[in-house]
PDB file of C-alpha atoms and ligand atoms in Angstrom:
ATOM      1  CA  MET P  24     144.241  86.982 102.811  1.00  0.00           C
ATOM      2  CA  ASP P  25     140.898  87.457 101.357  1.00  0.00           C
ATOM      3  CA  ALA P  26     138.818  90.192 102.482  1.00  0.00           C
ATOM      4  CA  PRO P  27     135.888  88.749 104.430  1.00  0.00           C
ATOM      5  CA  THR P  28     132.744  88.110 102.159  1.00  0.00           C
ATOM      6  CA  VAL P  29     129.364  88.756 103.149  1.00  0.00           C
ATOM      7  CA  THR P  30     126.212  86.032 102.135  1.00  0.00           C
ATOM      8  CA  ALA P  31     123.159  87.278 100.652  1.00  0.00           C
ATOM      9  CA  ASP P  32     121.208  85.941 103.701  1.00  0.00           C
ATOM     10  CA  GLN P  33     123.303  88.091 105.563  1.00  0.00           C
ATOM     11  CA  VAL P  34     122.810  91.275 103.687  1.00  0.00           C
ATOM     12  CA  ARG P  35     118.999  90.233 103.630  1.00  0.00           C
ATOM     13  CA  ALA P  36     118.892  90.081 107.456  1.00  0.00           C
ATOM     14  CA  TRP P  37     120.761  93.484 107.666  1.00  0.00           C
ATOM     15  CA  LEU P  38     118.365  95.104 105.190  1.00  0.00           C
ATOM     16  CA  GLY P  39     115.264  94.050 107.579  1.00  0.00           C
ATOM     17  CA  GLU P  40     116.612  96.266 110.074  1.00  0.00           C
ATOM     18  CA  VAL P  41     116.437  99.436 107.353  1.00  0.00           C
ATOM     19  CA  PRO P  42     113.211 101.100 108.136  1.00  0.00           C
ATOM     20  CA  ASP P  43     111.044 102.275 105.343  1.00  0.00           C
ATOM     21  CA  PRO P  44     111.197 106.503 105.857  1.00  0.00           C
ATOM     22  CA  GLU P  45     107.710 106.925 105.231  1.00  0.00           C
ATOM     23  CA  ILE P  46     106.590 104.391 107.920  1.00  0.00           C
ATOM     24  CA  PRO P  47     109.389 103.686 110.245  1.00  0.00           C
ATOM     25  CA  VAL P  48     107.799 100.753 111.793  1.00  0.00           C
ATOM     26  CA  ILE P  49     107.926  98.526 108.869  1.00  0.00           C
ATOM     27  CA  SER P  50     111.301  97.441 107.045  1.00  0.00           C
ATOM     28  CA  VAL P  51     112.159  97.637 103.472  1.00  0.00           C
ATOM     29  CA  VAL P  52     112.238  93.680 103.280  1.00  0.00           C
ATOM     30  CA  ASP P  53     108.619  93.652 105.107  1.00  0.00           C
ATOM     31  CA  LEU P  54     107.189  96.200 102.586  1.00  0.00           C
ATOM     32  CA  GLY P  55     108.499  93.736  99.691  1.00  0.00           C
ATOM     33  CA  ILE P  56     110.627  96.298  97.690  1.00  0.00           C
ATOM     34  CA  VAL P  57     113.766  94.513  98.090  1.00  0.00           C
ATOM     35  CA  ARG P  58     113.390  91.851  95.347  1.00  0.00           C
ATOM     36  CA  ASP P  59     116.519  90.365  95.315  1.00  0.00           C
ATOM     37  CA  VAL P  60     120.126  90.131  96.982  1.00  0.00           C
ATOM     38  CA  THR P  61     122.819  88.566  95.093  1.00  0.00           C
ATOM     39  CA  VAL P  62     126.816  88.617  96.170  1.00  0.00           C
ATOM     40  CA  ALA P  63     128.903  88.003  93.285  1.00  0.00           C
ATOM     41  CA  GLY P  64     132.053  85.599  93.303  1.00  0.00           C
ATOM     42  CA  ASP P  65     134.118  88.915  93.538  1.00  0.00           C
ATOM     43  CA  GLY P  66     132.573  89.896  96.777  1.00  0.00           C
ATOM     44  CA  ALA P  67     130.429  92.799  95.202  1.00  0.00           C
ATOM     45  CA  CYS P  68     126.873  92.937  96.608  1.00  0.00           C
ATOM     46  CA  VAL P  69     124.029  93.528  94.360  1.00  0.00           C
ATOM     47  CA  VAL P  70     120.441  94.699  96.051  1.00  0.00           C
ATOM     48  CA  THR P  71     117.298  95.090  93.606  1.00  0.00           C
ATOM     49  CA  ILE P  72     114.592  96.955  94.403  1.00  0.00           C
ATOM     50  CA  THR P  73     111.073  98.011  92.988  1.00  0.00           C
ATOM     51  CA  PRO P  74     109.741 100.951  93.453  1.00  0.00           C
ATOM     52  CA  THR P  75     106.329 101.004  95.761  1.00  0.00           C
ATOM     53  CA  TYR P  76     104.797 102.850  92.675  1.00  0.00           C
ATOM     54  CA  SER P  77     106.375 104.783  89.981  1.00  0.00           C
ATOM     55  CA  GLY P  78     107.497 108.310  90.876  1.00  0.00           C
ATOM     56  CA  CYS P  79     107.495 107.705  94.547  1.00  0.00           C
ATOM     57  CA  PRO P  80     109.632 110.294  96.023  1.00  0.00           C
ATOM     58  CA  ALA P  81     110.699 107.942  98.929  1.00  0.00           C
ATOM     59  CA  MET P  82     112.727 105.490  96.765  1.00  0.00           C
ATOM     60  CA  ASP P  83     115.867 107.693  96.597  1.00  0.00           C
ATOM     61  CA  VAL P  84     115.885 107.945 100.340  1.00  0.00           C
ATOM     62  CA  ILE P  85     115.261 104.071 100.541  1.00  0.00           C
ATOM     63  CA  ALA P  86     118.177 103.430  98.051  1.00  0.00           C
ATOM     64  CA  GLU P  87     120.236 105.979 100.232  1.00  0.00           C
ATOM     65  CA  ASP P  88     119.385 104.571 103.409  1.00  0.00           C
ATOM     66  CA  ILE P  89     120.199 100.739 102.000  1.00  0.00           C
ATOM     67  CA  GLU P  90     123.527 101.910 101.065  1.00  0.00           C
ATOM     68  CA  ARG P  91     124.178 103.538 104.150  1.00  0.00           C
ATOM     69  CA  ALA P  92     123.282 100.485 106.536  1.00  0.00           C
ATOM     70  CA  LEU P  93     125.441  97.876 104.398  1.00  0.00           C
ATOM     71  CA  ARG P  94     128.374 100.313 104.173  1.00  0.00           C
ATOM     72  CA  ALA P  95     128.340 100.641 108.150  1.00  0.00           C
ATOM     73  CA  ARG P  96     128.436  97.088 108.283  1.00  0.00           C
ATOM     74  CA  GLY P  97     131.658  96.814 106.019  1.00  0.00           C
ATOM     75  CA  VAL P  98     129.764  96.396 102.791  1.00  0.00           C
ATOM     76  CA  ASP P  99     132.063  98.407 100.356  1.00  0.00           C
ATOM     77  CA  ARG P 100     131.474  96.965  96.865  1.00  0.00           C
ATOM     78  CA  LEU P 101     127.850  97.628  96.542  1.00  0.00           C
ATOM     79  CA  ARG P 102     125.350  98.359  93.923  1.00  0.00           C
ATOM     80  CA  ILE P 103     121.791  99.102  94.008  1.00  0.00           C
ATOM     81  CA  ALA P 104     119.728  97.952  90.986  1.00  0.00           C
ATOM     82  CA  THR P 105     116.106  99.301  90.231  1.00  0.00           C
ATOM     83  CA  ARG P 106     113.621  96.699  88.669  1.00  0.00           C
ATOM     84  CA  LEU P 107     110.679  98.296  87.586  1.00  0.00           C
ATOM     85  CA  SER P 108     108.699  95.379  85.944  1.00  0.00           C
ATOM     86  CA  PRO P 109     106.586  93.323  87.434  1.00  0.00           C
ATOM     87  CA  ALA P 110     105.656  96.251  89.334  1.00  0.00           C
ATOM     88  CA  TRP P 111     105.373  96.333  92.998  1.00  0.00           C
ATOM     89  CA  THR P 112     102.459  94.727  94.426  1.00  0.00           C
ATOM     90  CA  THR P 113     100.892  95.297  97.943  1.00  0.00           C
ATOM     91  CA  ASP P 114     100.676  91.280  97.680  1.00  0.00           C
ATOM     92  CA  TRP P 115     104.761  91.412  98.436  1.00  0.00           C
ATOM     93  CA  MET P 116     104.417  93.178 101.481  1.00  0.00           C
ATOM     94  CA  SER P 117     104.825  90.414 104.268  1.00  0.00           C
ATOM     95  CA  ASP P 118     102.270  89.450 106.966  1.00  0.00           C
ATOM     96  CA  ALA P 119     104.766  90.832 109.618  1.00  0.00           C
ATOM     97  CA  GLY P 120     104.846  94.129 107.631  1.00  0.00           C
ATOM     98  CA  LYS P 121     100.839  94.124 107.567  1.00  0.00           C
ATOM     99  CA  ALA P 122     100.777  93.649 111.278  1.00  0.00           C
ATOM    100  CA  ALA P 123     103.149  96.377 111.840  1.00  0.00           C
ATOM    101  CA  LEU P 124     101.205  98.783 109.867  1.00  0.00           C
ATOM    102  CA  LYS P 125      98.000  98.174 111.520  1.00  0.00           C
ATOM    103  CA  GLY P 126      99.762  98.539 114.834  1.00  0.00           C
ATOM    104  CA  TYR P 127     101.197 101.990 113.500  1.00  0.00           C
ATOM    105  CA  GLY P 128      97.800 102.983 112.874  1.00  0.00           C
ATOM    106  CA  ILE P 129      97.563 102.727 109.309  1.00  0.00           C
ATOM    107  CA  ALA P 130      95.153 100.057 107.718  1.00  0.00           C
ATOM    108  CA  PRO P 131      97.020  97.408 105.887  1.00  0.00           C
ATOM    109  CA  PRO P 132      96.079  96.765 102.290  1.00  0.00           C
ATOM    110  CA  VAL P 133      92.985  94.272 101.727  1.00  0.00           C
ATOM    111  CA  GLN P 134      92.474  92.441  98.699  1.00  0.00           C
ATOM    112  CA  GLN P 135      90.031  94.356  96.167  1.00  0.00           C
ATOM    113  CA  VAL P 136      87.401  92.201  94.875  1.00  0.00           C
ATOM    114  CA  ILE P 137      86.221  93.406  91.435  1.00  0.00           C
ATOM    115  CA  ASP P 138      83.175  91.723  89.884  1.00  0.00           C
ATOM    116  CA  ILE P 139      83.377  91.265  86.492  1.00  0.00           C
ATOM    117  CA  SER P 140      80.237  89.211  86.025  1.00  0.00           C
ATOM    118  CA  ALA P 141      78.398  92.150  84.757  1.00  0.00           C
ATOM    119  CA  LEU P 142      81.331  92.273  81.780  1.00  0.00           C
ATOM    120  CA  ALA P 143      79.981  88.879  80.459  1.00  0.00           C
ATOM    121  CA  HIS P 144      76.385  90.402  79.911  1.00  0.00           C
ATOM    122  CA  GLY P 145      78.010  93.332  78.162  1.00  0.00           C
ATOM    123  CA  VAL P 146      77.454  95.956  80.925  1.00  0.00           C
ATOM    124  CA  LYS P 147      80.000  98.426  81.155  1.00  0.00           C
ATOM    125  CA  ARG P 148      82.208  98.155  84.024  1.00  0.00           C
ATOM    126  CA  HIS P 149      81.168  99.950  87.110  1.00  0.00           C
ATOM    127  CA  ALA P 150      83.368 102.474  88.580  1.00  0.00           C
ATOM    128  CA  ILE P 151      85.573 100.644  91.456  1.00  0.00           C
ATOM    129  CA  ARG P 152      84.084 101.066  94.868  1.00  0.00           C
ATOM    130  CA  PRO P 153      86.522 101.680  97.472  1.00  0.00           C
ATOM    131  CA  PRO P 154      87.359  98.663  99.629  1.00  0.00           C
ATOM    132  CA  ASP P 155      85.706  97.861 103.066  1.00  0.00           C
ATOM    133  CA  VAL P 156      88.729  98.719 105.135  1.00  0.00           C
ATOM    134  CA  ALA P 157      88.638  97.864 109.001  1.00  0.00           C
ATOM    135  CA  CYS P 158      89.593 100.790 111.399  1.00  0.00           C
ATOM    136  CA  PRO P 159      93.107 100.037 112.600  1.00  0.00           C
ATOM    137  CA  HIS P 160      91.920 101.724 116.210  1.00  0.00           C
ATOM    138  CA  CYS P 161      89.065  99.750 117.087  1.00  0.00           C
ATOM    139  CA  GLY P 162      88.826  97.372 114.609  1.00  0.00           C
ATOM    140  CA  SER P 163      85.051  98.413 113.357  1.00  0.00           C
ATOM    141  CA  MET P 164      84.166  97.922 109.173  1.00  0.00           C
ATOM    142  CA  HIS P 165      81.998 100.879 109.670  1.00  0.00           C
ATOM    143  CA  THR P 166      84.376 103.225 107.854  1.00  0.00           C
ATOM    144  CA  ARG P 167      84.387 105.706 104.789  1.00  0.00           C
ATOM    145  CA  LEU P 168      86.853 107.025 102.240  1.00  0.00           C
ATOM    146  CA  THR P 169      86.982 110.685 103.311  1.00  0.00           C
ATOM    147  CA  SER P 170      90.053 111.193 100.520  1.00  0.00           C
ATOM    148  CA  GLN P 171      91.714 109.178  97.617  1.00  0.00           C
ATOM    149  CA  PHE P 172      95.071 110.767  98.873  1.00  0.00           C
ATOM    150  CA  GLY P 173      96.094 110.713 102.336  1.00  0.00           C
ATOM    151  CA  SER P 174      99.429 111.733 103.879  1.00  0.00           C
ATOM    152  CA  THR P 175     101.265 110.465 100.821  1.00  0.00           C
ATOM    153  CA  PRO P 176      99.777 109.613  97.474  1.00  0.00           C
ATOM    154  CA  CYS P 177     100.243 105.509  98.430  1.00  0.00           C
ATOM    155  CA  LYS P 178      97.651 106.083 100.828  1.00  0.00           C
ATOM    156  CA  ALA P 179      93.955 107.047 101.227  1.00  0.00           C
ATOM    157  CA  LEU P 180      92.419 108.674 103.673  1.00  0.00           C
ATOM    158  CA  TYR P 181      89.605 107.189 106.085  1.00  0.00           C
ATOM    159  CA  GLN P 182      87.344 107.875 108.918  1.00  0.00           C
ATOM    160  CA  CYS P 183      85.836 105.421 111.128  1.00  0.00           C
ATOM    161  CA  LEU P 184      82.160 105.620 111.734  1.00  0.00           C
ATOM    162  CA  ASP P 185      82.248 104.353 115.140  1.00  0.00           C
ATOM    163  CA  CYS P 186      85.065 105.633 116.982  1.00  0.00           C
ATOM    164  CA  ARG P 187      85.317 108.644 114.438  1.00  0.00           C
ATOM    165  CA  GLU P 188      89.066 108.526 114.334  1.00  0.00           C
ATOM    166  CA  PRO P 189      90.843 109.305 111.016  1.00  0.00           C
ATOM    167  CA  PHE P 190      93.228 106.762 109.490  1.00  0.00           C
ATOM    168  CA  ASP P 191      95.361 106.174 106.585  1.00  0.00           C
ATOM    169  CA  TYR P 192      94.736 103.246 104.474  1.00  0.00           C
ATOM    170  CA  PHE P 193      97.945 101.772 102.430  1.00  0.00           C
ATOM    171  CA  LYS P 194      96.123 101.457  98.817  1.00  0.00           C
ATOM    172  CA  CYS P 195      96.532  98.227  97.134  1.00  0.00           C
ATOM    173  CA  HIS P 196      98.136  98.430  93.940  1.00  0.00           C
TER     174      HIS P 196
HETATM  175 ZN1   ZN T  23      87.500 102.815 114.811  1.00  0.00          ZN
END
């Protein structure tokens, strides 16, 4: 008898239950770091992940968490591959993931609109202004950046000027 083989869809569903170690309300799938799941003809499973940013210390933990979760499901032959290019972007975060972030009190990434019209006129590019971020607590847009780095380098620290609550903003990149 052949050993029961798993399908890529099944593995992906299991990975949807593996939380990000830094933000436990969001899964590694919703975060967008699981780029590919393949099951080879011999039943070996390959999970390809892309770090949220180079040198993110959580990546080793994430790889271990993925391995532990899949082994617990009986996936014995497993390989975790790291793909660095193309680089992870916050666009890969699912809508469910962004909603979970907000519910957790972290403002999800917003599209950063950079005005390049000045470039056409030979004007030097302006320093990139911090994005307008809605307060995850009260929804106010009346917020200000207080620190480029929040609780982790992936996040910036903002404060709401209406409800006065500080909050983390998950930076776009
Ligand atoms: Zn607020």
